[in-house]
Structure formats: C-alpha cells, structure tokens
Short mmCIF file of C-alpha atoms in Angstrom, two decimals:
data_model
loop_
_atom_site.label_atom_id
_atom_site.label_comp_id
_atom_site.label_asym_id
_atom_site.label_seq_id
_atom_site.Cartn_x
_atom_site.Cartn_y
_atom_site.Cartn_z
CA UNK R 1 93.27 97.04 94.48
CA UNK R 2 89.91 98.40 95.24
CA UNK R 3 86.82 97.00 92.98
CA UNK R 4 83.67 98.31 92.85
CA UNK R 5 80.23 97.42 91.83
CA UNK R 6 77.59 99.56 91.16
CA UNK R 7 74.05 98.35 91.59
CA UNK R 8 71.19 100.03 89.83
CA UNK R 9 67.90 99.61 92.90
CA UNK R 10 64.57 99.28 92.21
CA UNK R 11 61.92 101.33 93.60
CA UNK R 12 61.57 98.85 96.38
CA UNK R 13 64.90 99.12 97.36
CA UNK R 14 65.14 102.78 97.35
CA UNK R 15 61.84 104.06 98.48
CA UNK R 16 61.18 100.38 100.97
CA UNK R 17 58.52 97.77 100.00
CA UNK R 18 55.08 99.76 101.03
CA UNK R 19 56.27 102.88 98.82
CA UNK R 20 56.20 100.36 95.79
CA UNK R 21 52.58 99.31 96.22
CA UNK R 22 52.02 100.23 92.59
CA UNK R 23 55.28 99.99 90.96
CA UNK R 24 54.63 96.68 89.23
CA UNK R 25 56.40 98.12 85.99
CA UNK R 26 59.61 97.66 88.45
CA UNK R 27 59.13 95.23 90.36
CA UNK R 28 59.25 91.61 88.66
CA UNK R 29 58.59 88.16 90.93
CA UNK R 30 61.65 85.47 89.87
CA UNK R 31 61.24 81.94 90.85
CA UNK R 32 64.65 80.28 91.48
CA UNK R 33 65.97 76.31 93.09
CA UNK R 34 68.70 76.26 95.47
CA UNK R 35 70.86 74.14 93.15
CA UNK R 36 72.44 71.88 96.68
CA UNK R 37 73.68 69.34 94.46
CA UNK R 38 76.27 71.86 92.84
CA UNK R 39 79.60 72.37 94.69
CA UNK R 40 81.27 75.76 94.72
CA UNK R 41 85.46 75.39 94.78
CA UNK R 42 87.32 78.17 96.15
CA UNK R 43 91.09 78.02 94.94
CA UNK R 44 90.38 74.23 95.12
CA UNK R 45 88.58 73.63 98.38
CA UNK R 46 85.26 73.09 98.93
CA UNK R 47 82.76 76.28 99.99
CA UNK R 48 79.59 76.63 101.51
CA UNK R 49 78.46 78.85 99.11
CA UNK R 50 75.12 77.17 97.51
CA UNK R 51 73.86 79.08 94.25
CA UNK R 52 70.64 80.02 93.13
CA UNK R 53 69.08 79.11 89.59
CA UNK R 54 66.91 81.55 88.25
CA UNK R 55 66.24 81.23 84.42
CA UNK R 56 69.38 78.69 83.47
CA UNK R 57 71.64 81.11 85.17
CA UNK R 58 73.65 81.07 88.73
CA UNK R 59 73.77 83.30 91.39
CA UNK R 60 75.53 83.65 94.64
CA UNK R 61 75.41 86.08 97.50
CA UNK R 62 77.46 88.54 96.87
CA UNK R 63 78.36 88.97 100.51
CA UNK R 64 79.11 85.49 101.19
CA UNK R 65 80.94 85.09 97.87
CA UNK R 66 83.52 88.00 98.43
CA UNK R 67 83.98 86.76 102.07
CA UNK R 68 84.89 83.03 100.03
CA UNK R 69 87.56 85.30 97.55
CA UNK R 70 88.98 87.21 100.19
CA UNK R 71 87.05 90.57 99.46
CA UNK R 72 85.20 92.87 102.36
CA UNK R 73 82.00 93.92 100.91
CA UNK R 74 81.00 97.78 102.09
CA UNK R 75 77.66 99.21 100.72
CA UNK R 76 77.98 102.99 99.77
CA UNK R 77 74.22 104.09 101.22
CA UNK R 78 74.83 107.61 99.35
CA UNK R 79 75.96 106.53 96.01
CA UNK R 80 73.99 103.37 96.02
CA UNK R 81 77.32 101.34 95.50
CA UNK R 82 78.64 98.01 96.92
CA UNK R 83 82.21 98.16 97.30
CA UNK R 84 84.80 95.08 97.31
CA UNK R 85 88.06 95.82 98.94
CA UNK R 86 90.36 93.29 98.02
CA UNK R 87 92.25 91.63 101.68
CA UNK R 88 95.39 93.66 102.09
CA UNK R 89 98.67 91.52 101.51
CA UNK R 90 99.80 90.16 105.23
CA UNK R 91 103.14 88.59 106.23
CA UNK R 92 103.41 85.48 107.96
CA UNK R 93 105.50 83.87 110.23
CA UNK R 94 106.10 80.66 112.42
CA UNK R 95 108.10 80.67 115.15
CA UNK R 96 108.29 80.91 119.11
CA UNK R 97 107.41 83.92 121.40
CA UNK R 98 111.02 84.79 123.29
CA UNK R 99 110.03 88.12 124.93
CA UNK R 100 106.57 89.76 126.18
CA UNK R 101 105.95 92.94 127.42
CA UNK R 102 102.07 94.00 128.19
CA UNK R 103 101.01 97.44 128.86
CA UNK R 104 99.69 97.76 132.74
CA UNK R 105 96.21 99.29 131.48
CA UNK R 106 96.15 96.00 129.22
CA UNK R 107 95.60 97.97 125.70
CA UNK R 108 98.11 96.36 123.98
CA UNK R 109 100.96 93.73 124.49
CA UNK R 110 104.29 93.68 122.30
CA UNK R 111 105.69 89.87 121.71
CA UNK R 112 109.04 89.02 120.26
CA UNK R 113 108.61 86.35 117.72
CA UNK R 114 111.81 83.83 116.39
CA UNK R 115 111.99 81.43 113.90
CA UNK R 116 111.03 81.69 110.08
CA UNK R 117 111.46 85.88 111.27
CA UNK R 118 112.57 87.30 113.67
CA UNK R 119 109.74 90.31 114.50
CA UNK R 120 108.48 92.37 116.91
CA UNK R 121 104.31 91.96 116.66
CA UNK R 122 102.06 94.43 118.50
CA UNK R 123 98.74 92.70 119.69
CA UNK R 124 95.99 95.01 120.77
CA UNK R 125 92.19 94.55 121.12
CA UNK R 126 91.88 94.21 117.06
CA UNK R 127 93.97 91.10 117.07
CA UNK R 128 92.05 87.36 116.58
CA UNK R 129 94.38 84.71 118.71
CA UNK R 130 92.82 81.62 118.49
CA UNK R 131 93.57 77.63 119.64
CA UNK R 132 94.19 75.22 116.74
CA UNK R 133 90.80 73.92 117.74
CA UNK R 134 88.82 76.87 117.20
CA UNK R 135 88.69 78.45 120.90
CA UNK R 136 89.07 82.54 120.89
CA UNK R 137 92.26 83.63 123.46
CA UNK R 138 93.27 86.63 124.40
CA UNK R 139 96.88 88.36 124.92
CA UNK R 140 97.18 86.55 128.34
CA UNK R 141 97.65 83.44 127.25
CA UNK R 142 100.70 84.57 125.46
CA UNK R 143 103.67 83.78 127.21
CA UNK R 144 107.59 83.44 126.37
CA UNK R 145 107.66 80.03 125.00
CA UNK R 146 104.18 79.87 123.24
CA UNK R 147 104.88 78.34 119.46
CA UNK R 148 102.15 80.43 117.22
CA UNK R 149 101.95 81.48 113.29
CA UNK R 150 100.94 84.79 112.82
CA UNK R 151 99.40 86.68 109.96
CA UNK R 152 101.04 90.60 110.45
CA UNK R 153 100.71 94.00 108.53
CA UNK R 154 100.81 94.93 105.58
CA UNK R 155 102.76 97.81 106.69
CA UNK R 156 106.17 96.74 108.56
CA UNK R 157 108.39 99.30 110.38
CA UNK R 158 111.86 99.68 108.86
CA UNK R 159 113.93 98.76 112.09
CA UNK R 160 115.76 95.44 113.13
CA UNK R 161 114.42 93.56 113.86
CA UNK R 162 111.11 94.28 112.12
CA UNK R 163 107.81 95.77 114.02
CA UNK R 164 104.60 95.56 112.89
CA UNK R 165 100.88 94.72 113.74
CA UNK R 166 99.37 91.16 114.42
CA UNK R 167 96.34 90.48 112.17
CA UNK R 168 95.36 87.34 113.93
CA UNK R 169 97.63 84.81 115.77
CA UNK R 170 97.28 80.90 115.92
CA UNK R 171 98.29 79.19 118.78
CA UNK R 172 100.06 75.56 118.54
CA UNK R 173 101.40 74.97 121.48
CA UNK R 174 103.36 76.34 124.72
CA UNK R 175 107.00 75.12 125.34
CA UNK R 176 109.17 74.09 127.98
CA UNK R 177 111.98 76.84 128.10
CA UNK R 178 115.82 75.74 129.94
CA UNK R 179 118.71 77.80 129.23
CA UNK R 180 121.76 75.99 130.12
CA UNK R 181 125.45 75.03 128.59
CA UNK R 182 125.66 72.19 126.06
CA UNK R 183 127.63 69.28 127.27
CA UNK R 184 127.83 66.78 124.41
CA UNK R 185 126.69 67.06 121.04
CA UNK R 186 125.82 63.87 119.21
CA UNK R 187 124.71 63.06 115.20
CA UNK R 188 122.36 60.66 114.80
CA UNK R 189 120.46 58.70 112.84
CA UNK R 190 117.18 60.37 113.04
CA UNK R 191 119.11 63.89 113.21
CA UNK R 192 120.92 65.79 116.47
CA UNK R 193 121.35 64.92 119.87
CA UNK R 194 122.14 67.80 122.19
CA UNK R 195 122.59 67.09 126.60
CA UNK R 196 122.34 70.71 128.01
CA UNK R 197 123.72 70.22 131.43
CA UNK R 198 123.33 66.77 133.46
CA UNK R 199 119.31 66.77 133.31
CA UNK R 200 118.18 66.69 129.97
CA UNK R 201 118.70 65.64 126.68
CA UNK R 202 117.17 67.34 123.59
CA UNK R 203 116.40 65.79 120.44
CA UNK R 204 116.32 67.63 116.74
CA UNK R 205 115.29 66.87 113.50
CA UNK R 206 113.97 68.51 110.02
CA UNK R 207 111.45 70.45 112.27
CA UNK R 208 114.18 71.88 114.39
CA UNK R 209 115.53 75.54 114.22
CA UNK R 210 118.59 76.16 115.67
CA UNK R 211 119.70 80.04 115.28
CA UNK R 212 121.21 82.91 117.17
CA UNK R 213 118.92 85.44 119.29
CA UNK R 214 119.02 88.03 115.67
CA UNK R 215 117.38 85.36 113.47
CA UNK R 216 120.55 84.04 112.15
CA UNK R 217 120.80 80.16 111.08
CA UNK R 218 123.48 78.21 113.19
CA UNK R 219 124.64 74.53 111.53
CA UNK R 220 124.20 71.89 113.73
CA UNK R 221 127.83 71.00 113.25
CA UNK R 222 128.63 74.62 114.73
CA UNK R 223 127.27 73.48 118.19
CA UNK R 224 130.15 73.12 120.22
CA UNK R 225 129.95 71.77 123.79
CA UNK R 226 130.80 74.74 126.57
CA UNK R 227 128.28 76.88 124.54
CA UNK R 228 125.39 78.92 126.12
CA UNK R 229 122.01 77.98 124.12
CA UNK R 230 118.42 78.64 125.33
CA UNK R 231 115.90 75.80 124.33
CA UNK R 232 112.10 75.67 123.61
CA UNK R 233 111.21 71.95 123.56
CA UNK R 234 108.68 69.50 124.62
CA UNK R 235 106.74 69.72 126.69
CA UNK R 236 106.49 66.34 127.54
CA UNK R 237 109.70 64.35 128.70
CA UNK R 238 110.51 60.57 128.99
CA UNK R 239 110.90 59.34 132.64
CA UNK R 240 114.63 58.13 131.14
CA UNK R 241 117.43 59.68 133.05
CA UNK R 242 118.16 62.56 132.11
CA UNK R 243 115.07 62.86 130.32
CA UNK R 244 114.75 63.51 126.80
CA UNK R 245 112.44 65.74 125.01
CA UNK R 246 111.91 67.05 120.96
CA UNK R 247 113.42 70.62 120.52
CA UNK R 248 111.54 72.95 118.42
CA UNK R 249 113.68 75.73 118.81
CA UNK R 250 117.67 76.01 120.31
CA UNK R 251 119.02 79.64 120.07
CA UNK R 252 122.75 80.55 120.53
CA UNK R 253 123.18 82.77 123.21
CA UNK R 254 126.10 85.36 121.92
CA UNK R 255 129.14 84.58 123.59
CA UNK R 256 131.04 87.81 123.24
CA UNK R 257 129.22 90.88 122.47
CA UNK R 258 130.37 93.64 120.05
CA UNK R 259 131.21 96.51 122.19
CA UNK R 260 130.72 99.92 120.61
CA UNK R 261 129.11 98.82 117.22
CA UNK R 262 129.42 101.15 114.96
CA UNK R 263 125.80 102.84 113.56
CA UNK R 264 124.69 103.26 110.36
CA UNK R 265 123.18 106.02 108.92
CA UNK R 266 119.16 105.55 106.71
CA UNK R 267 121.04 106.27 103.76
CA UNK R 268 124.07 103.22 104.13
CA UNK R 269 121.58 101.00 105.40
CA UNK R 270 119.71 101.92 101.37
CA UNK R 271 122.94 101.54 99.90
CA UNK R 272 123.40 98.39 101.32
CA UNK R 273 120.26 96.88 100.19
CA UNK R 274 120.64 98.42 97.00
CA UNK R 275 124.18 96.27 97.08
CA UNK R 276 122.21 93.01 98.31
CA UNK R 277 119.70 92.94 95.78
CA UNK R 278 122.13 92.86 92.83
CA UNK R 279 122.92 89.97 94.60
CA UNK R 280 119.71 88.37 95.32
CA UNK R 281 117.53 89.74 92.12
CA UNK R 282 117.65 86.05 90.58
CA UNK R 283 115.60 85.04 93.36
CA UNK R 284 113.70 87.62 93.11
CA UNK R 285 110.78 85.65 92.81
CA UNK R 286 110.75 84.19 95.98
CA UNK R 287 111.32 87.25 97.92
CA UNK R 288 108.50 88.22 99.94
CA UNK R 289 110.19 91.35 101.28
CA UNK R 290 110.24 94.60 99.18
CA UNK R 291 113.46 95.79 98.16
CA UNK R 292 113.86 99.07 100.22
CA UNK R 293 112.70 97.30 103.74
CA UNK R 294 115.16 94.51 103.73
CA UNK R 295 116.37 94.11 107.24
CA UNK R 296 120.23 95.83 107.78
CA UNK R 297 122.21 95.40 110.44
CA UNK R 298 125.88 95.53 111.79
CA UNK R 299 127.04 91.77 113.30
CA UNK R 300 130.30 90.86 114.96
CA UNK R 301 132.21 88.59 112.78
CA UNK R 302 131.53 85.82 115.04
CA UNK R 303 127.99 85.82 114.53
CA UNK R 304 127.62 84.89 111.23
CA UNK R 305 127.68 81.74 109.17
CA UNK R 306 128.09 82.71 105.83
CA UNK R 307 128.90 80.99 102.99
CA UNK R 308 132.00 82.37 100.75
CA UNK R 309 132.00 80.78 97.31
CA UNK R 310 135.37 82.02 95.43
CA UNK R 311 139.13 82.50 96.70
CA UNK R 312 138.77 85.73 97.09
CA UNK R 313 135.58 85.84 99.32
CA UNK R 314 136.66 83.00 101.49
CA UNK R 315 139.93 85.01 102.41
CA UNK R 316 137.90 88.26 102.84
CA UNK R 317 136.03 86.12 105.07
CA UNK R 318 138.89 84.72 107.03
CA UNK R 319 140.80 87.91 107.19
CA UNK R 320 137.58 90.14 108.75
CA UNK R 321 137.19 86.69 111.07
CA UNK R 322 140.97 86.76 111.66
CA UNK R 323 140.66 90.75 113.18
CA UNK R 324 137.25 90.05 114.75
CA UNK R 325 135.91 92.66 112.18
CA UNK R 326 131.97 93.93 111.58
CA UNK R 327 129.84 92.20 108.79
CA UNK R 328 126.81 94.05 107.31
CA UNK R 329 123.85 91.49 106.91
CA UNK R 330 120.76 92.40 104.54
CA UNK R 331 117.82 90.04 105.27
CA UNK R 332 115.10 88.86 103.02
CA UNK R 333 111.96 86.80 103.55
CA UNK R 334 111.19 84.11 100.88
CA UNK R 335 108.07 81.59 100.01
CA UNK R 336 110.70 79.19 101.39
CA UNK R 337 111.05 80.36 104.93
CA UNK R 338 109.26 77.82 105.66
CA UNK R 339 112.06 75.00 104.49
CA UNK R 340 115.13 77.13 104.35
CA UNK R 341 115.21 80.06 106.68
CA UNK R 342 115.62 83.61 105.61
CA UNK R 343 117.85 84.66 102.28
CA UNK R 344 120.72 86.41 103.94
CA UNK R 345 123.21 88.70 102.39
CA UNK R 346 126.42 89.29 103.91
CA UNK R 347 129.34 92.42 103.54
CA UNK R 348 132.71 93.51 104.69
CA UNK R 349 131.27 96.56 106.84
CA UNK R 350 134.45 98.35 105.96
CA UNK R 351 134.83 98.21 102.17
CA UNK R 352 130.91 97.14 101.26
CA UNK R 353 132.57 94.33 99.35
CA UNK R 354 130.25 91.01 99.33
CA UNK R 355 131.47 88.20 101.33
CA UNK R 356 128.39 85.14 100.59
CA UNK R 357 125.27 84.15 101.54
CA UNK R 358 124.50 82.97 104.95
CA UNK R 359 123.82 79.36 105.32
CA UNK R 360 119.97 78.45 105.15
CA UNK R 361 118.86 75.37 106.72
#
C-alpha cells in the first residue's frame, strides 16, 4: 500500500534561501540536541537512526527512517509531496543452484534453484548478489552447486516449476557436486549415512534435504542402495578412506520416466487447486503462496511419497501405485519451509479424488 505525505514548504524551500532574504514572517530559527543517548528499535533491533530534540519533541529523518521501516521515500517536485512506497512483498528461498544458463551478451543469467522451492530465478543487472561477509558478486560467480537464499518477485510466473525475478541473492557457500549410485545406506546416531560408489561417504543430518529433481521430499528410509542420486556436499573431506563429507543436499535422480504424460489444460490445473485448498485452508495461515498460483503438475506414481490417512485413500494409493498410474500434485509454500519442506497436495489424476499429503521433512 502506497502512503503519502504531504509537506507544506516554506518560502525558502520553494523560492531557495536568497529569495527569502526578507521572509522572516516564514522563516523561524529552531535550536535542537542530537539526543545520542536515545536508542531507536526497529522491529526489535537496534538502528542507527539518532533523533533530534527540538522543543520536548523527537524527530527523525524522514529518509533514513522509511529506509529503517522498509519504505522508499520519492519526493513529488510538482506537487510538493514526499511519497512512501511501502517494500513490495518478496518470496524467499534457500536452497542450491542445480542448473545455469547465461545469455552470451551477459544481460541476464537464468539459475535453477532446489531446496525449500524449487524455482527458476532470472538474475539480470538489477539483481544485488552478495558474500555473507558483505563483498558485492556478480552472476559469474554463480555456478551449479553454489548454496544461496534469495529474496524473488513479488510477481511469480504460473508454470512448474515457478519463474520469477531475483531481488538480491546471498551467497553461503559453493558445493562439491558427485552424481553416482548409492551403495549402502546406514542410520545412525547423529542421523544418515549414505557411500555413493567406493570413494566417498556422505553424512546427513537435520540440515540435510534429500528430494527428487521436482522439489519433492524423499524419506531417508526410501533410499535404497542401486539408486541414482546427485549430491551437493562439503566441500571439505576427511583424508579417511573413502572420505567422508556433510551433505547439504542429495536429490533422487528419476529412475523411470513417465513417457507421454498426459497435459493439463489452465482451467484443470484451477480446478485442481481449487480441490487442494479445501484441503489445505486450515493451514491457511501458513501458506505463503496465493491460492490461484499453487504449483500443478502431473507425476508418475513412483515419484511421490504421500501420505494416505484412511482405508480408503491408502488403497486408492496402492491401486494407482499397483497400475503405475499419474498423481496430480498441488504445491504450497509455508512460513515453515524452512523446517518442513513444502505443503503438498496429492490426487488420483483420473478421478480428482484426494489421495494425502506428501510427506514433509
């Protein structure tokens, strides 16, 4: 929401200082103290801002202030107004970069983001990337395996996965990347063990995402040893052989492709959101993604790890398994990304019936 404030000028400030030589009726001299002793808290955290005193009351710059509250202040030479525009609403999302493709004239470079979403981010000249220490990057630096939070929007294309622009980007840290077939799968006491091949040996915990190549949450227990993953870990390695590392990030690589998916028309994809939020609406609160730009898409039956809760879903479930049948998934963002993963809502693609939730971490 736009706010504005209009300030009435003096004759100084409209006509300059010399052309108010003479316009002491308008023109009062205030003495004020810079009041250093008196902290200004900003949604709990300390500011910068200092105020100013004048007459038993405080003042602040209005610039600096708005900057503190998240406003943009634009002055309106015409009208004599000063305009706050309140920060539009952004997205966020942790995760590693899986795919990059830059432009050859350099103008803009779309990354593939995984892990709290799964989004496609556009970063052009108008993007901030910085280090977690402060230092200003630029689209070069990054690469597939790069771990970053990014700040995106507000406006998000309604595709699948999700496209929209990057804001500003944060850059944590850049990963080792090894795609290879797990040989032994272990549980222990400080979380997974996972050997991919003879020469290395990853280690997970809380901090740990382990998902297909879509976004969607795999269990740990799910891991089975013969299976295709790619990992994003380290990068640093013990001199142990094999070496072991910390795994940030282990996606399932699909073992068996649906082959002529069937597509969905704009208006089933509404219907089925309109279906999933039914569903969803007493978490409605958490939900960070609007209603009508849920993510919809048609997944092999194989891909999915939902979570029937009654007879009759579980054998819906086992019967669309059982013919290696289509599921409908409608994807929602929550405040708990972060902690759970995505809120996922599952169908039968042939009879819209609701099969469960899929399982969040």
């Amino acid at each position: 929401m736009k706010k504005k404030l209009t300030v009435i000028l003096t004759l100084a400030g409209i006509l300059g200082t010399t052309a108010a030589v003479g316009a002491e009726d308008l023109v009062e001299k205030v003495t004020g103290y810079l009041q250093k002793d008196v902290k200004i808290l900003v949604n709990g955290q300390d500011s910068a801002l200092t105020p100013v005193y004048i007459d038993g009351k405080a003042y602040l710059p209005v610039r600096d202030a708005a900057t503190q509250l998240g406003y943009t202040v634009n002055y309106d030479e015409a009208n004599k107004e000063i305009e706050l525009d309140e920060a539009a609403d952004l997205m966020r999302s942790t995760g590693v970069i899986v795919s990059v493709q830059a432009k050859e004239d350099g103008s803009n470079t779309r990354i593939e983001l995984l892990g709290s979403t799964w989004v496609i981010l556009n970063v052009d000249k108008s993007t901030t990337i910085k280090s977690l220490d402060g230092k200003t990057l630029t689209a070069a630096d990054l690469k597939v395996g790069t771990q970053i939070d990014a700040a995106f929007g507000p406006a998000m294309a309604m595709s699948y996965p999700g496209q929209a622009q990057a804001v500003n980007i944060n850059v944590h840290a850049d990963r080792s990347v090894k795609e290879d077939t797990i040989k032994a799968v272990n549980h222990t006491n400080d979380g997974w063990q996972v050997q991919l091949g003879d020469n290395l040996v990853l280690n997970g915990g809380k901090e740990t995402r382990v998902m297909t190549s879509q976004g969607e949450s795999v269990n740990w227990e799910d891991l089975k040893t013969g299976a295709k993953v790619k990992a994003y870990y380290g990068p640093f390695e013990t001199k142990s052989l094999p070496p072991q590392s910390p795994v940030f990030l282990l996606v399932v690589q699909a073992q068996s492709p649906v082959i002529g998916t069937p597509k969905m028309s704009p208006e089933t994809a509404q219907e089925y959101r309109n279906l999933a939020w039914a569903q969803v609406k007493e978490q409605a609160t958490h939900i960070t993604t609007k209603q009508d730009e849920a993510a919809v898409q048609i997944v092999s039956s194989n891909e999915v790890g939902v979570l029937a809760s009654t007879d009759e879903q579980k054998k819906l479930l086992a019967d669309i398994q059982a013919a290696h049948g289509n599921f409908v998934t409608v994807a929602y963002n929550t405040d708990q990304d972060e902690l759970l993963g995505p809120l996922t809502a599952v169908f039968d693609f042939n009879t819209k019936a609701f099969v469960g939730f899929n399982a969040r971490r």
